[in-house]
């Protein structure tokens, strides 16, 4: 039995990112950059106004007061997308709108609300306040300089980063390919949802939960038919899945029972088992191996064990295959509202509910077949063996949503 950290290291050591591909920025949400991207332009590309008002020379208003206003001559208009062709001369101003390029000569914008127009003197604008140079002006390049790094290799393309790339005019990115993850469930007792449930059978749930987790990790899940507890059928199912997928995830049949065929079947089709059993609860019987350049994650059958081991061990691998830089699950911190203990000999990843006020509670029964507490939980707390933490302890919650 190896530690979780050793298992994670051995898995990741076996993985090279899949070849990268070019994709359009608007299709890139959730993908990982294979190469850094530098800005092709200054952002903003030109000095422009942040207000509706008047573009002026700040020096012209140095003496402006309410009692002694300065009157400027209006010499034109600058609209967003429609620049003023001339320049602002001393004693003059240009009507300007938000986003319009600042005309040559001008170095500040006076808000529309701060000026008056003399009713009897069209073309004259009355300014009764000073303005600082560059007030209400957005400067060229103040957001991003041309050639500055917009996003690095391994960065996730979030909605926020995609906005930045689009704003800099980037239309295409190079991102790691998404791995295809084949999902197999083994067990004579398993039935498909929507069918009858004869005595002794249960509905199969692992492929559904795991394909959702795989998708959330950026992979393309591929769900295979149920596999009976039979060596030849298990070999056949594995062979097909390894032909069609980058990663094969099985559930069940990986322990020491008389009907547990996954490891033997994997070995007989040419797979190399790397390790088996990890010192975590839930989920000790976990097998990892390689088949050609492809990976086997042999998860335990119990639904919570399968889900948690996928989250802890398969998810980082799927991310690495896509070229992700950060493989850790998101973590939030909270305070125990009640004691949380682990009386066992293995680290226990306890299903918890972290509420909006930062309080953490057990999500209910922690047995590895209890789906309802898993559904209630929004994350896991890693509790060391033989440990009880009192209420009030600050804990890290690994978030799975
Ligand atoms: P196994 O690892 O095959 O010994 O299965 C352990 C437990 O998990 C048994 O109670 C199985 O019935 C159950 N189980 C195995 N596979 C699944 C599955 N895909 N969906 C729901 N329960 C399962
Ligand atoms: Mg089984």
mmCIF file of C-alpha atoms and ligand atoms in Angstrom:
data_model
loop_
_atom_site.group_PDB
_atom_site.id
_atom_site.type_symbol
_atom_site.label_atom_id
_atom_site.label_comp_id
_atom_site.label_asym_id
_atom_site.label_seq_id
_atom_site.Cartn_x
_atom_site.Cartn_y
_atom_site.Cartn_z
ATOM 1 C CA UNK A 1 0.000 0.000 0.000
ATOM 2 C CA UNK A 2 1.472 3.387 -0.989
ATOM 3 C CA UNK A 3 0.699 6.907 0.188
ATOM 4 C CA UNK A 4 -1.563 9.232 -1.738
ATOM 5 C CA UNK A 5 1.369 11.508 -2.560
ATOM 6 C CA UNK A 6 3.441 8.624 -3.896
ATOM 7 C CA UNK A 7 0.492 7.449 -5.969
ATOM 8 C CA UNK A 8 0.010 10.953 -7.390
ATOM 9 C CA UNK A 9 3.706 11.248 -8.226
ATOM 10 C CA UNK A 10 3.887 7.860 -9.897
ATOM 11 C CA UNK A 11 0.838 8.652 -11.995
ATOM 12 C CA UNK A 12 2.052 12.075 -13.076
ATOM 13 C CA UNK A 13 5.542 10.774 -13.821
ATOM 14 C CA UNK A 14 3.967 8.591 -16.492
ATOM 15 C CA UNK A 15 2.293 11.463 -18.289
ATOM 16 C CA UNK A 16 3.284 13.725 -21.165
ATOM 17 C CA UNK A 17 0.730 16.297 -22.331
ATOM 18 C CA UNK A 18 -1.130 15.282 -25.477
ATOM 19 C CA UNK A 19 -0.199 17.142 -28.679
ATOM 20 C CA UNK A 20 -1.555 20.694 -28.769
ATOM 21 C CA UNK A 21 -4.027 21.995 -31.326
ATOM 22 C CA UNK A 22 -5.082 25.395 -32.636
ATOM 23 C CA UNK A 23 -8.547 26.496 -31.580
ATOM 24 C CA UNK A 24 -10.590 29.667 -31.827
ATOM 25 C CA UNK A 25 -10.652 31.825 -28.702
ATOM 26 C CA UNK A 26 -14.436 31.625 -28.534
ATOM 27 C CA UNK A 27 -14.189 27.818 -28.327
ATOM 28 C CA UNK A 28 -11.411 27.787 -25.748
ATOM 29 C CA UNK A 29 -13.225 27.976 -22.409
ATOM 30 C CA UNK A 30 -11.711 25.497 -19.943
ATOM 31 C CA UNK A 31 -8.758 24.615 -22.169
ATOM 32 C CA UNK A 32 -5.077 25.007 -21.191
ATOM 33 C CA UNK A 33 -2.549 27.072 -23.140
ATOM 34 C CA UNK A 34 0.274 25.081 -24.687
ATOM 35 C CA UNK A 35 2.374 28.215 -25.262
ATOM 36 C CA UNK A 36 2.440 31.709 -23.776
ATOM 37 C CA UNK A 37 0.563 34.480 -25.545
ATOM 38 C CA UNK A 38 1.926 38.011 -25.846
ATOM 39 C CA UNK A 39 -0.153 41.003 -26.710
ATOM 40 C CA UNK A 40 -0.036 41.986 -30.377
ATOM 41 C CA UNK A 41 -1.177 45.517 -29.484
ATOM 42 C CA UNK A 42 -1.157 48.185 -26.806
ATOM 43 C CA UNK A 43 -4.380 48.056 -24.803
ATOM 44 C CA UNK A 44 -6.019 50.526 -25.051
ATOM 45 C CA UNK A 45 -4.523 51.060 -28.505
ATOM 46 C CA UNK A 46 -4.774 54.869 -28.155
ATOM 47 C CA UNK A 47 -5.364 57.549 -25.506
ATOM 48 C CA UNK A 48 -9.134 57.962 -25.247
ATOM 49 C CA UNK A 49 -11.823 59.546 -23.150
ATOM 50 C CA UNK A 50 -13.425 57.834 -20.144
ATOM 51 C CA UNK A 51 -16.263 60.391 -20.079
ATOM 52 C CA UNK A 52 -18.677 62.286 -22.222
ATOM 53 C CA UNK A 53 -17.378 65.854 -22.138
ATOM 54 C CA UNK A 54 -14.823 68.164 -23.715
ATOM 55 C CA UNK A 55 -11.240 67.467 -24.703
ATOM 56 C CA UNK A 56 -9.067 70.408 -23.619
ATOM 57 C CA UNK A 57 -5.542 71.536 -22.930
ATOM 58 C CA UNK A 58 -5.310 71.423 -19.120
ATOM 59 C CA UNK A 59 -3.048 74.496 -19.108
ATOM 60 C CA UNK A 60 -5.885 76.553 -20.636
ATOM 61 C CA UNK A 61 -7.978 76.038 -17.503
ATOM 62 C CA UNK A 62 -5.228 76.845 -14.978
ATOM 63 C CA UNK A 63 -7.032 80.036 -13.918
ATOM 64 C CA UNK A 64 -10.631 78.784 -14.196
ATOM 65 C CA UNK A 65 -12.891 79.456 -11.182
ATOM 66 C CA UNK A 66 -16.624 79.833 -10.731
ATOM 67 C CA UNK A 67 -16.204 83.622 -10.458
ATOM 68 C CA UNK A 68 -13.733 83.823 -13.328
ATOM 69 C CA UNK A 69 -14.549 81.033 -15.784
ATOM 70 C CA UNK A 70 -12.536 80.368 -18.918
ATOM 71 C CA UNK A 71 -14.420 80.350 -22.188
ATOM 72 C CA UNK A 72 -13.160 77.955 -24.838
ATOM 73 C CA UNK A 73 -14.002 77.836 -28.519
ATOM 74 C CA UNK A 74 -15.639 74.586 -29.670
ATOM 75 C CA UNK A 75 -13.778 73.338 -32.724
ATOM 76 C CA UNK A 76 -15.309 69.940 -33.417
ATOM 77 C CA UNK A 77 -16.441 66.562 -32.203
ATOM 78 C CA UNK A 78 -14.790 63.190 -31.474
ATOM 79 C CA UNK A 79 -16.959 60.076 -31.267
ATOM 80 C CA UNK A 80 -16.016 56.489 -30.428
ATOM 81 C CA UNK A 81 -14.928 55.012 -33.734
ATOM 82 C CA UNK A 82 -14.931 58.453 -35.362
ATOM 83 C CA UNK A 83 -11.890 60.493 -34.397
ATOM 84 C CA UNK A 84 -11.528 64.273 -34.660
ATOM 85 C CA UNK A 85 -9.180 64.847 -37.576
ATOM 86 C CA UNK A 86 -7.617 68.110 -36.419
ATOM 87 C CA UNK A 87 -5.855 69.076 -33.239
ATOM 88 C CA UNK A 88 -6.973 71.063 -30.230
ATOM 89 C CA UNK A 89 -5.359 74.513 -30.377
ATOM 90 C CA UNK A 90 -4.782 76.770 -27.373
ATOM 91 C CA UNK A 91 -8.097 78.287 -26.286
ATOM 92 C CA UNK A 92 -10.123 75.601 -28.041
ATOM 93 C CA UNK A 93 -11.915 72.400 -27.063
ATOM 94 C CA UNK A 94 -13.507 69.428 -28.803
ATOM 95 C CA UNK A 95 -16.753 67.758 -27.820
ATOM 96 C CA UNK A 96 -15.822 64.153 -26.970
ATOM 97 C CA UNK A 97 -17.696 60.960 -26.084
ATOM 98 C CA UNK A 98 -16.655 57.939 -24.021
ATOM 99 C CA UNK A 99 -14.190 55.756 -25.911
ATOM 100 C CA UNK A 100 -13.345 58.370 -28.538
ATOM 101 C CA UNK A 101 -9.653 58.855 -29.306
ATOM 102 C CA UNK A 102 -8.238 61.909 -27.578
ATOM 103 C CA UNK A 103 -7.526 64.510 -30.289
ATOM 104 C CA UNK A 104 -3.975 65.712 -30.835
ATOM 105 C CA UNK A 105 -3.114 68.678 -28.625
ATOM 106 C CA UNK A 106 -5.601 67.800 -25.896
ATOM 107 C CA UNK A 107 -4.359 66.334 -22.603
ATOM 108 C CA UNK A 108 -7.512 66.135 -20.469
ATOM 109 C CA UNK A 109 -11.266 65.744 -20.642
ATOM 110 C CA UNK A 110 -13.700 67.913 -18.699
ATOM 111 C CA UNK A 111 -16.921 66.124 -17.781
ATOM 112 C CA UNK A 112 -20.000 67.344 -19.581
ATOM 113 C CA UNK A 113 -21.685 67.909 -16.188
ATOM 114 C CA UNK A 114 -18.980 70.475 -15.252
ATOM 115 C CA UNK A 115 -19.399 72.884 -18.179
ATOM 116 C CA UNK A 116 -21.984 75.386 -19.352
ATOM 117 C CA UNK A 117 -22.858 76.538 -22.788
ATOM 118 C CA UNK A 118 -23.600 80.235 -23.205
ATOM 119 C CA UNK A 119 -27.097 80.351 -24.717
ATOM 120 C CA UNK A 120 -26.313 83.562 -26.612
ATOM 121 C CA UNK A 121 -22.864 82.439 -27.774
ATOM 122 C CA UNK A 122 -23.064 79.215 -29.759
ATOM 123 C CA UNK A 123 -19.674 77.577 -30.088
ATOM 124 C CA UNK A 124 -18.447 78.905 -26.740
ATOM 125 C CA UNK A 125 -18.018 76.560 -23.786
ATOM 126 C CA UNK A 126 -17.766 77.944 -20.249
ATOM 127 C CA UNK A 127 -15.375 76.137 -17.918
ATOM 128 C CA UNK A 128 -15.398 77.103 -14.250
ATOM 129 C CA UNK A 129 -13.056 74.443 -12.837
ATOM 130 C CA UNK A 130 -9.438 73.462 -13.339
ATOM 131 C CA UNK A 131 -8.596 70.039 -14.698
ATOM 132 C CA UNK A 132 -5.472 67.980 -14.041
ATOM 133 C CA UNK A 133 -3.421 66.817 -17.017
ATOM 134 C CA UNK A 134 -4.678 63.373 -18.160
ATOM 135 C CA UNK A 135 -7.835 63.574 -16.036
ATOM 136 C CA UNK A 136 -10.599 61.413 -17.549
ATOM 137 C CA UNK A 137 -8.163 60.033 -20.109
ATOM 138 C CA UNK A 138 -7.469 56.330 -20.495
ATOM 139 C CA UNK A 139 -3.860 56.069 -21.556
ATOM 140 C CA UNK A 140 -2.587 54.027 -24.432
ATOM 141 C CA UNK A 141 -1.099 50.756 -23.119
ATOM 142 C CA UNK A 142 -2.103 51.377 -19.491
ATOM 143 C CA UNK A 143 -3.928 48.032 -19.372
ATOM 144 C CA UNK A 144 -1.455 45.951 -21.381
ATOM 145 C CA UNK A 145 1.677 46.956 -23.281
ATOM 146 C CA UNK A 146 2.339 45.527 -26.708
ATOM 147 C CA UNK A 147 4.337 42.240 -26.363
ATOM 148 C CA UNK A 148 3.478 41.901 -22.657
ATOM 149 C CA UNK A 149 2.494 38.433 -21.456
ATOM 150 C CA UNK A 150 -1.285 37.936 -21.599
ATOM 151 C CA UNK A 151 -1.336 34.332 -20.373
ATOM 152 C CA UNK A 152 1.320 31.696 -19.796
ATOM 153 C CA UNK A 153 1.751 28.084 -20.890
ATOM 154 C CA UNK A 154 -0.363 25.856 -18.653
ATOM 155 C CA UNK A 155 -2.822 28.615 -17.761
ATOM 156 C CA UNK A 156 -6.482 27.704 -17.856
ATOM 157 C CA UNK A 157 -8.529 29.695 -20.328
ATOM 158 C CA UNK A 158 -11.164 31.084 -18.012
ATOM 159 C CA UNK A 159 -13.915 33.474 -19.088
ATOM 160 C CA UNK A 160 -11.823 36.302 -17.649
ATOM 161 C CA UNK A 161 -8.673 35.371 -19.576
ATOM 162 C CA UNK A 162 -10.671 34.874 -22.758
ATOM 163 C CA UNK A 163 -11.978 38.439 -22.373
ATOM 164 C CA UNK A 164 -8.410 39.717 -22.112
ATOM 165 C CA UNK A 165 -7.296 37.753 -25.183
ATOM 166 C CA UNK A 166 -10.285 38.975 -27.183
ATOM 167 C CA UNK A 167 -9.626 42.560 -26.051
ATOM 168 C CA UNK A 168 -6.078 42.259 -27.361
ATOM 169 C CA UNK A 169 -7.374 40.964 -30.683
ATOM 170 C CA UNK A 170 -6.163 37.383 -30.263
ATOM 171 C CA UNK A 171 -8.392 35.129 -32.361
ATOM 172 C CA UNK A 172 -6.675 31.749 -32.015
ATOM 173 C CA UNK A 173 -4.774 29.911 -29.287
ATOM 174 C CA UNK A 174 -2.774 26.706 -29.064
ATOM 175 C CA UNK A 175 -4.212 24.438 -26.384
ATOM 176 C CA UNK A 176 -3.599 20.891 -25.223
ATOM 177 C CA UNK A 177 -5.908 18.309 -26.775
ATOM 178 C CA UNK A 178 -8.699 16.984 -24.558
ATOM 179 C CA UNK A 179 -8.159 13.355 -23.609
ATOM 180 C CA UNK A 180 -10.885 10.839 -24.370
ATOM 181 C CA UNK A 181 -11.662 8.984 -21.140
ATOM 182 C CA UNK A 182 -13.390 5.623 -21.526
ATOM 183 C CA UNK A 183 -15.626 4.592 -18.624
ATOM 184 C CA UNK A 184 -16.266 0.955 -17.869
ATOM 185 C CA UNK A 185 -18.282 -0.487 -14.994
ATOM 186 C CA UNK A 186 -17.844 -4.126 -14.016
ATOM 187 C CA UNK A 187 -20.262 -6.219 -11.985
ATOM 188 C CA UNK A 188 -22.894 -8.917 -12.611
ATOM 189 C CA UNK A 189 -25.208 -7.080 -10.220
ATOM 190 C CA UNK A 190 -25.299 -3.855 -12.220
ATOM 191 C CA UNK A 191 -28.326 -2.690 -14.186
ATOM 192 C CA UNK A 192 -28.944 0.351 -16.373
ATOM 193 C CA UNK A 193 -31.220 3.099 -15.020
ATOM 194 C CA UNK A 194 -34.712 2.903 -16.470
ATOM 195 C CA UNK A 195 -34.725 -0.917 -16.525
ATOM 196 C CA UNK A 196 -36.288 -3.350 -14.077
ATOM 197 C CA UNK A 197 -34.356 -4.146 -10.905
ATOM 198 C CA UNK A 198 -34.586 -7.904 -10.259
ATOM 199 C CA UNK A 199 -33.647 -9.156 -6.777
ATOM 200 C CA UNK A 200 -29.906 -8.985 -6.146
ATOM 201 C CA UNK A 201 -29.265 -6.196 -8.649
ATOM 202 C CA UNK A 202 -28.532 -2.486 -8.234
ATOM 203 C CA UNK A 203 -28.541 0.465 -10.571
ATOM 204 C CA UNK A 204 -25.141 1.304 -11.987
ATOM 205 C CA UNK A 205 -24.048 4.803 -10.983
ATOM 206 C CA UNK A 206 -20.285 5.074 -11.382
ATOM 207 C CA UNK A 207 -20.125 5.736 -15.099
ATOM 208 C CA UNK A 208 -22.534 8.659 -14.715
ATOM 209 C CA UNK A 209 -20.751 10.321 -11.792
ATOM 210 C CA UNK A 210 -17.303 9.681 -13.202
ATOM 211 C CA UNK A 211 -18.106 10.897 -16.688
ATOM 212 C CA UNK A 212 -19.392 14.116 -15.141
ATOM 213 C CA UNK A 213 -16.148 14.459 -13.173
ATOM 214 C CA UNK A 214 -14.130 13.664 -16.292
ATOM 215 C CA UNK A 215 -15.999 16.307 -18.267
ATOM 216 C CA UNK A 216 -15.498 18.849 -15.480
ATOM 217 C CA UNK A 217 -11.766 18.087 -15.708
ATOM 218 C CA UNK A 218 -11.805 18.875 -19.433
ATOM 219 C CA UNK A 219 -11.823 15.307 -20.750
ATOM 220 C CA UNK A 220 -14.242 13.855 -23.277
ATOM 221 C CA UNK A 221 -16.021 10.977 -21.537
ATOM 222 C CA UNK A 222 -16.953 7.871 -23.480
ATOM 223 C CA UNK A 223 -19.329 5.541 -21.680
ATOM 224 C CA UNK A 224 -19.107 1.807 -22.497
ATOM 225 C CA UNK A 225 -21.715 -0.906 -21.902
ATOM 226 C CA UNK A 226 -21.751 -2.759 -18.576
ATOM 227 C CA UNK A 227 -19.116 -5.474 -18.213
ATOM 228 C CA UNK A 228 -20.056 -8.778 -16.585
ATOM 229 C CA UNK A 229 -17.734 -10.419 -14.033
ATOM 230 C CA UNK A 230 -15.983 -12.616 -16.555
ATOM 231 C CA UNK A 231 -12.306 -12.641 -17.536
ATOM 232 C CA UNK A 232 -12.806 -12.947 -21.296
ATOM 233 C CA UNK A 233 -15.496 -10.261 -21.412
ATOM 234 C CA UNK A 234 -13.390 -7.942 -19.245
ATOM 235 C CA UNK A 235 -10.388 -8.423 -21.554
ATOM 236 C CA UNK A 236 -12.532 -7.707 -24.600
ATOM 237 C CA UNK A 237 -13.996 -4.572 -23.052
ATOM 238 C CA UNK A 238 -10.556 -3.281 -22.019
ATOM 239 C CA UNK A 239 -9.079 -3.995 -25.452
ATOM 240 C CA UNK A 240 -11.791 -1.980 -27.189
ATOM 241 C CA UNK A 241 -11.544 0.878 -24.733
ATOM 242 C CA UNK A 242 -7.750 1.100 -25.050
ATOM 243 C CA UNK A 243 -8.095 1.214 -28.821
ATOM 244 C CA UNK A 244 -10.567 4.089 -28.684
ATOM 245 C CA UNK A 245 -9.474 6.198 -25.704
ATOM 246 C CA UNK A 246 -6.450 7.951 -24.189
ATOM 247 C CA UNK A 247 -7.376 6.932 -20.668
ATOM 248 C CA UNK A 248 -9.466 3.984 -19.464
ATOM 249 C CA UNK A 249 -11.308 4.192 -16.166
ATOM 250 C CA UNK A 250 -12.852 1.031 -14.774
ATOM 251 C CA UNK A 251 -14.883 0.638 -11.625
ATOM 252 C CA UNK A 252 -15.269 -2.470 -9.524
ATOM 253 C CA UNK A 253 -13.570 -5.820 -9.865
ATOM 254 C CA UNK A 254 -10.204 -4.518 -8.712
ATOM 255 C CA UNK A 255 -10.124 -6.016 -5.218
ATOM 256 C CA UNK A 256 -9.367 -9.572 -4.077
ATOM 257 C CA UNK A 257 -12.798 -11.172 -4.601
ATOM 258 C CA UNK A 258 -13.313 -14.277 -6.729
ATOM 259 C CA UNK A 259 -15.078 -12.110 -9.351
ATOM 260 C CA UNK A 260 -12.453 -9.344 -9.503
ATOM 261 C CA UNK A 261 -10.973 -9.689 -12.980
ATOM 262 C CA UNK A 262 -9.745 -6.220 -13.894
ATOM 263 C CA UNK A 263 -6.063 -6.562 -12.938
ATOM 264 C CA UNK A 264 -5.691 -9.998 -14.496
ATOM 265 C CA UNK A 265 -7.525 -8.958 -17.653
ATOM 266 C CA UNK A 266 -5.375 -5.836 -17.919
ATOM 267 C CA UNK A 267 -2.166 -7.877 -17.565
ATOM 268 C CA UNK A 268 -3.349 -10.442 -20.133
ATOM 269 C CA UNK A 269 -3.994 -7.786 -22.793
ATOM 270 C CA UNK A 270 -0.455 -6.443 -22.306
ATOM 271 C CA UNK A 271 -0.993 -3.779 -19.644
ATOM 272 C CA UNK A 272 1.715 -2.951 -17.106
ATOM 273 C CA UNK A 273 0.354 -2.566 -13.598
ATOM 274 C CA UNK A 274 2.310 0.172 -11.793
ATOM 275 C CA UNK A 275 0.738 -0.016 -8.328
ATOM 276 C CA UNK A 276 -2.300 -1.271 -6.507
ATOM 277 C CA UNK A 277 -3.834 -0.058 -3.229
ATOM 278 C CA UNK A 278 -3.417 3.436 -1.847
ATOM 279 C CA UNK A 279 -3.597 4.309 1.838
ATOM 280 C CA UNK A 280 -6.721 6.445 1.699
ATOM 281 C CA UNK A 281 -10.283 6.047 2.810
ATOM 282 C CA UNK A 282 -12.518 5.767 0.952
ATOM 283 C CA UNK A 283 -10.780 3.929 -1.845
ATOM 284 C CA UNK A 284 -7.955 1.589 -0.917
ATOM 285 C CA UNK A 285 -8.244 -0.875 -3.844
ATOM 286 C CA UNK A 286 -7.098 1.419 -6.617
ATOM 287 C CA UNK A 287 -5.002 0.171 -9.532
ATOM 288 C CA UNK A 288 -2.908 2.250 -11.895
ATOM 289 C CA UNK A 289 -1.173 0.977 -14.979
ATOM 290 C CA UNK A 290 0.007 1.767 -18.496
ATOM 291 C CA UNK A 291 -0.952 0.217 -21.783
ATOM 292 C CA UNK A 292 1.225 1.515 -24.594
ATOM 293 C CA UNK A 293 1.145 5.252 -24.017
ATOM 294 C CA UNK A 294 -2.292 5.023 -22.419
ATOM 295 C CA UNK A 295 -3.376 4.915 -18.802
ATOM 296 C CA UNK A 296 -5.570 2.620 -16.714
ATOM 297 C CA UNK A 297 -7.322 3.883 -13.623
ATOM 298 C CA UNK A 298 -8.839 0.835 -11.957
ATOM 299 C CA UNK A 299 -11.174 2.332 -9.390
ATOM 300 C CA UNK A 300 -12.934 0.518 -6.575
ATOM 301 C CA UNK A 301 -16.588 -0.336 -7.169
ATOM 302 C CA UNK A 302 -18.103 1.387 -4.180
ATOM 303 C CA UNK A 303 -19.511 4.598 -5.604
ATOM 304 C CA UNK A 304 -17.956 7.011 -3.105
ATOM 305 C CA UNK A 305 -14.586 5.252 -3.296
ATOM 306 C CA UNK A 306 -14.684 5.467 -7.077
ATOM 307 C CA UNK A 307 -15.658 9.126 -7.031
ATOM 308 C CA UNK A 308 -13.083 10.187 -4.435
ATOM 309 C CA UNK A 309 -10.183 8.254 -5.965
ATOM 310 C CA UNK A 310 -11.049 9.665 -9.375
ATOM 311 C CA UNK A 311 -11.058 13.153 -7.892
ATOM 312 C CA UNK A 312 -7.737 12.673 -6.076
ATOM 313 C CA UNK A 313 -5.831 10.592 -8.623
ATOM 314 C CA UNK A 314 -7.404 10.591 -12.075
ATOM 315 C CA UNK A 315 -8.425 14.255 -12.243
ATOM 316 C CA UNK A 316 -4.822 15.578 -11.954
ATOM 317 C CA UNK A 317 -3.777 13.126 -14.663
ATOM 318 C CA UNK A 318 -6.500 14.329 -17.040
ATOM 319 C CA UNK A 319 -5.429 17.919 -16.389
ATOM 320 C CA UNK A 320 -1.770 17.113 -17.016
ATOM 321 C CA UNK A 321 -2.680 15.422 -20.301
ATOM 322 C CA UNK A 322 -4.215 18.726 -21.411
ATOM 323 C CA UNK A 323 -1.101 20.655 -20.392
ATOM 324 C CA UNK A 324 -2.554 22.253 -17.271
ATOM 325 C CA UNK A 325 -0.045 23.931 -14.976
ATOM 326 C CA UNK A 326 -2.024 23.720 -11.752
ATOM 327 C CA UNK A 327 -3.310 20.241 -10.949
ATOM 328 C CA UNK A 328 -4.598 20.887 -7.443
ATOM 329 C CA UNK A 329 -8.285 21.006 -6.690
ATOM 330 C CA UNK A 330 -9.607 24.362 -5.583
ATOM 331 C CA UNK A 331 -9.358 24.763 -1.798
ATOM 332 C CA UNK A 332 -11.533 26.831 0.539
ATOM 333 C CA UNK A 333 -10.948 27.304 4.235
ATOM 334 C CA UNK A 334 -13.620 27.033 6.870
ATOM 335 C CA UNK A 335 -14.128 26.468 10.571
ATOM 336 C CA UNK A 336 -15.413 23.216 12.017
ATOM 337 C CA UNK A 337 -18.885 23.745 13.486
ATOM 338 C CA UNK A 338 -18.587 20.372 15.241
ATOM 339 C CA UNK A 339 -15.749 17.941 15.982
ATOM 340 C CA UNK A 340 -14.465 15.926 13.025
ATOM 341 C CA UNK A 341 -12.633 12.687 13.659
ATOM 342 C CA UNK A 342 -10.923 9.767 11.977
ATOM 343 C CA UNK A 343 -10.678 6.662 14.160
ATOM 344 C CA UNK A 344 -9.210 4.541 11.375
ATOM 345 C CA UNK A 345 -5.650 3.799 10.318
ATOM 346 C CA UNK A 346 -5.815 5.438 6.889
ATOM 347 C CA UNK A 347 -6.221 9.101 5.963
ATOM 348 C CA UNK A 348 -9.903 9.775 5.626
ATOM 349 C CA UNK A 349 -11.227 12.181 3.027
ATOM 350 C CA UNK A 350 -14.387 13.151 4.860
ATOM 351 C CA UNK A 351 -17.369 14.435 2.893
ATOM 352 C CA UNK A 352 -18.313 17.832 4.295
ATOM 353 C CA UNK A 353 -20.626 20.741 3.726
ATOM 354 C CA UNK A 354 -18.938 24.148 3.782
ATOM 355 C CA UNK A 355 -21.708 26.705 4.185
ATOM 356 C CA UNK A 356 -21.817 30.302 2.985
ATOM 357 C CA UNK A 357 -20.746 31.512 6.444
ATOM 358 C CA UNK A 358 -17.564 29.435 6.364
ATOM 359 C CA UNK A 359 -18.804 26.733 8.778
ATOM 360 C CA UNK A 360 -17.844 23.132 8.002
ATOM 361 C CA UNK A 361 -19.896 20.076 9.013
ATOM 362 C CA UNK A 362 -19.836 16.402 8.166
ATOM 363 C CA UNK A 363 -22.202 15.725 5.258
ATOM 364 C CA UNK A 364 -23.561 12.626 7.030
ATOM 365 C CA UNK A 365 -22.718 8.919 6.951
ATOM 366 C CA UNK A 366 -19.198 8.361 5.644
ATOM 367 C CA UNK A 367 -19.613 4.747 4.509
ATOM 368 C CA UNK A 368 -18.337 4.209 0.977
ATOM 369 C CA UNK A 369 -21.715 3.185 -0.464
ATOM 370 C CA UNK A 370 -23.614 6.232 0.848
ATOM 371 C CA UNK A 371 -24.456 8.392 -2.147
ATOM 372 C CA UNK A 372 -26.731 10.834 -0.314
ATOM 373 C CA UNK A 373 -23.970 12.307 1.850
ATOM 374 C CA UNK A 374 -21.760 12.601 -1.229
ATOM 375 C CA UNK A 375 -24.507 14.467 -3.048
ATOM 376 C CA UNK A 376 -24.926 16.809 -0.083
ATOM 377 C CA UNK A 377 -21.193 17.444 0.291
ATOM 378 C CA UNK A 378 -19.425 20.240 -1.561
ATOM 379 C CA UNK A 379 -15.970 19.010 -0.709
ATOM 380 C CA UNK A 380 -13.605 16.847 1.298
ATOM 381 C CA UNK A 381 -11.486 17.378 4.397
ATOM 382 C CA UNK A 382 -8.325 15.273 4.694
ATOM 383 C CA UNK A 383 -8.283 13.992 8.286
ATOM 384 C CA UNK A 384 -5.137 12.100 9.401
ATOM 385 C CA UNK A 385 -5.503 8.671 11.050
ATOM 386 C CA UNK A 386 -6.333 8.556 14.763
ATOM 387 C CA UNK A 387 -7.170 12.249 14.913
ATOM 388 C CA UNK A 388 -10.124 14.220 16.193
ATOM 389 C CA UNK A 389 -10.272 17.937 15.576
ATOM 390 C CA UNK A 390 -12.435 19.992 17.930
ATOM 391 C CA UNK A 391 -15.106 22.453 16.836
ATOM 392 C CA UNK A 392 -13.495 25.744 15.889
ATOM 393 C CA UNK A 393 -10.538 24.185 14.044
ATOM 394 C CA UNK A 394 -9.656 25.886 10.755
ATOM 395 C CA UNK A 395 -9.714 23.254 7.985
ATOM 396 C CA UNK A 396 -8.945 23.151 4.267
ATOM 397 C CA UNK A 397 -11.841 21.907 2.154
ATOM 398 C CA UNK A 398 -10.939 20.397 -1.223
ATOM 399 C CA UNK A 399 -13.787 21.654 -3.388
ATOM 400 C CA UNK A 400 -15.319 19.442 -6.009
ATOM 401 C CA UNK A 401 -17.813 22.058 -7.090
HETATM 402 P P1 LIG B 1 -16.414 -4.358 -6.230
HETATM 403 O O1 LIG B 1 -15.309 -3.347 -6.133
HETATM 404 O O2 LIG B 1 -16.664 -4.814 -7.606
HETATM 405 O O3 LIG B 1 -16.224 -5.459 -5.248
HETATM 406 O O4 LIG B 1 -17.712 -3.570 -5.769
HETATM 407 C C1 LIG B 1 -17.799 -3.028 -4.474
HETATM 408 C C2 LIG B 1 -19.230 -2.559 -4.197
HETATM 409 O O5 LIG B 1 -19.553 -1.512 -5.092
HETATM 410 C C3 LIG B 1 -20.296 -3.605 -4.404
HETATM 411 O O6 LIG B 1 -21.284 -3.438 -3.422
HETATM 412 C C4 LIG B 1 -20.828 -3.322 -5.789
HETATM 413 O O7 LIG B 1 -22.145 -3.782 -5.969
HETATM 414 C C5 LIG B 1 -20.732 -1.831 -5.832
HETATM 415 N N1 LIG B 1 -20.540 -1.348 -7.189
HETATM 416 C C6 LIG B 1 -19.574 -1.782 -8.029
HETATM 417 N N2 LIG B 1 -19.651 -1.148 -9.195
HETATM 418 C C7 LIG B 1 -20.673 -0.283 -9.104
HETATM 419 C C8 LIG B 1 -21.268 0.627 -9.997
HETATM 420 N N3 LIG B 1 -20.745 0.830 -11.225
HETATM 421 N N4 LIG B 1 -22.338 1.336 -9.592
HETATM 422 C C9 LIG B 1 -22.819 1.164 -8.351
HETATM 423 N N5 LIG B 1 -22.317 0.316 -7.452
HETATM 424 C C10 LIG B 1 -21.257 -0.435 -7.819
HETATM 425 MG MG1 LIG B 2 -17.744 -6.259 -8.504
#
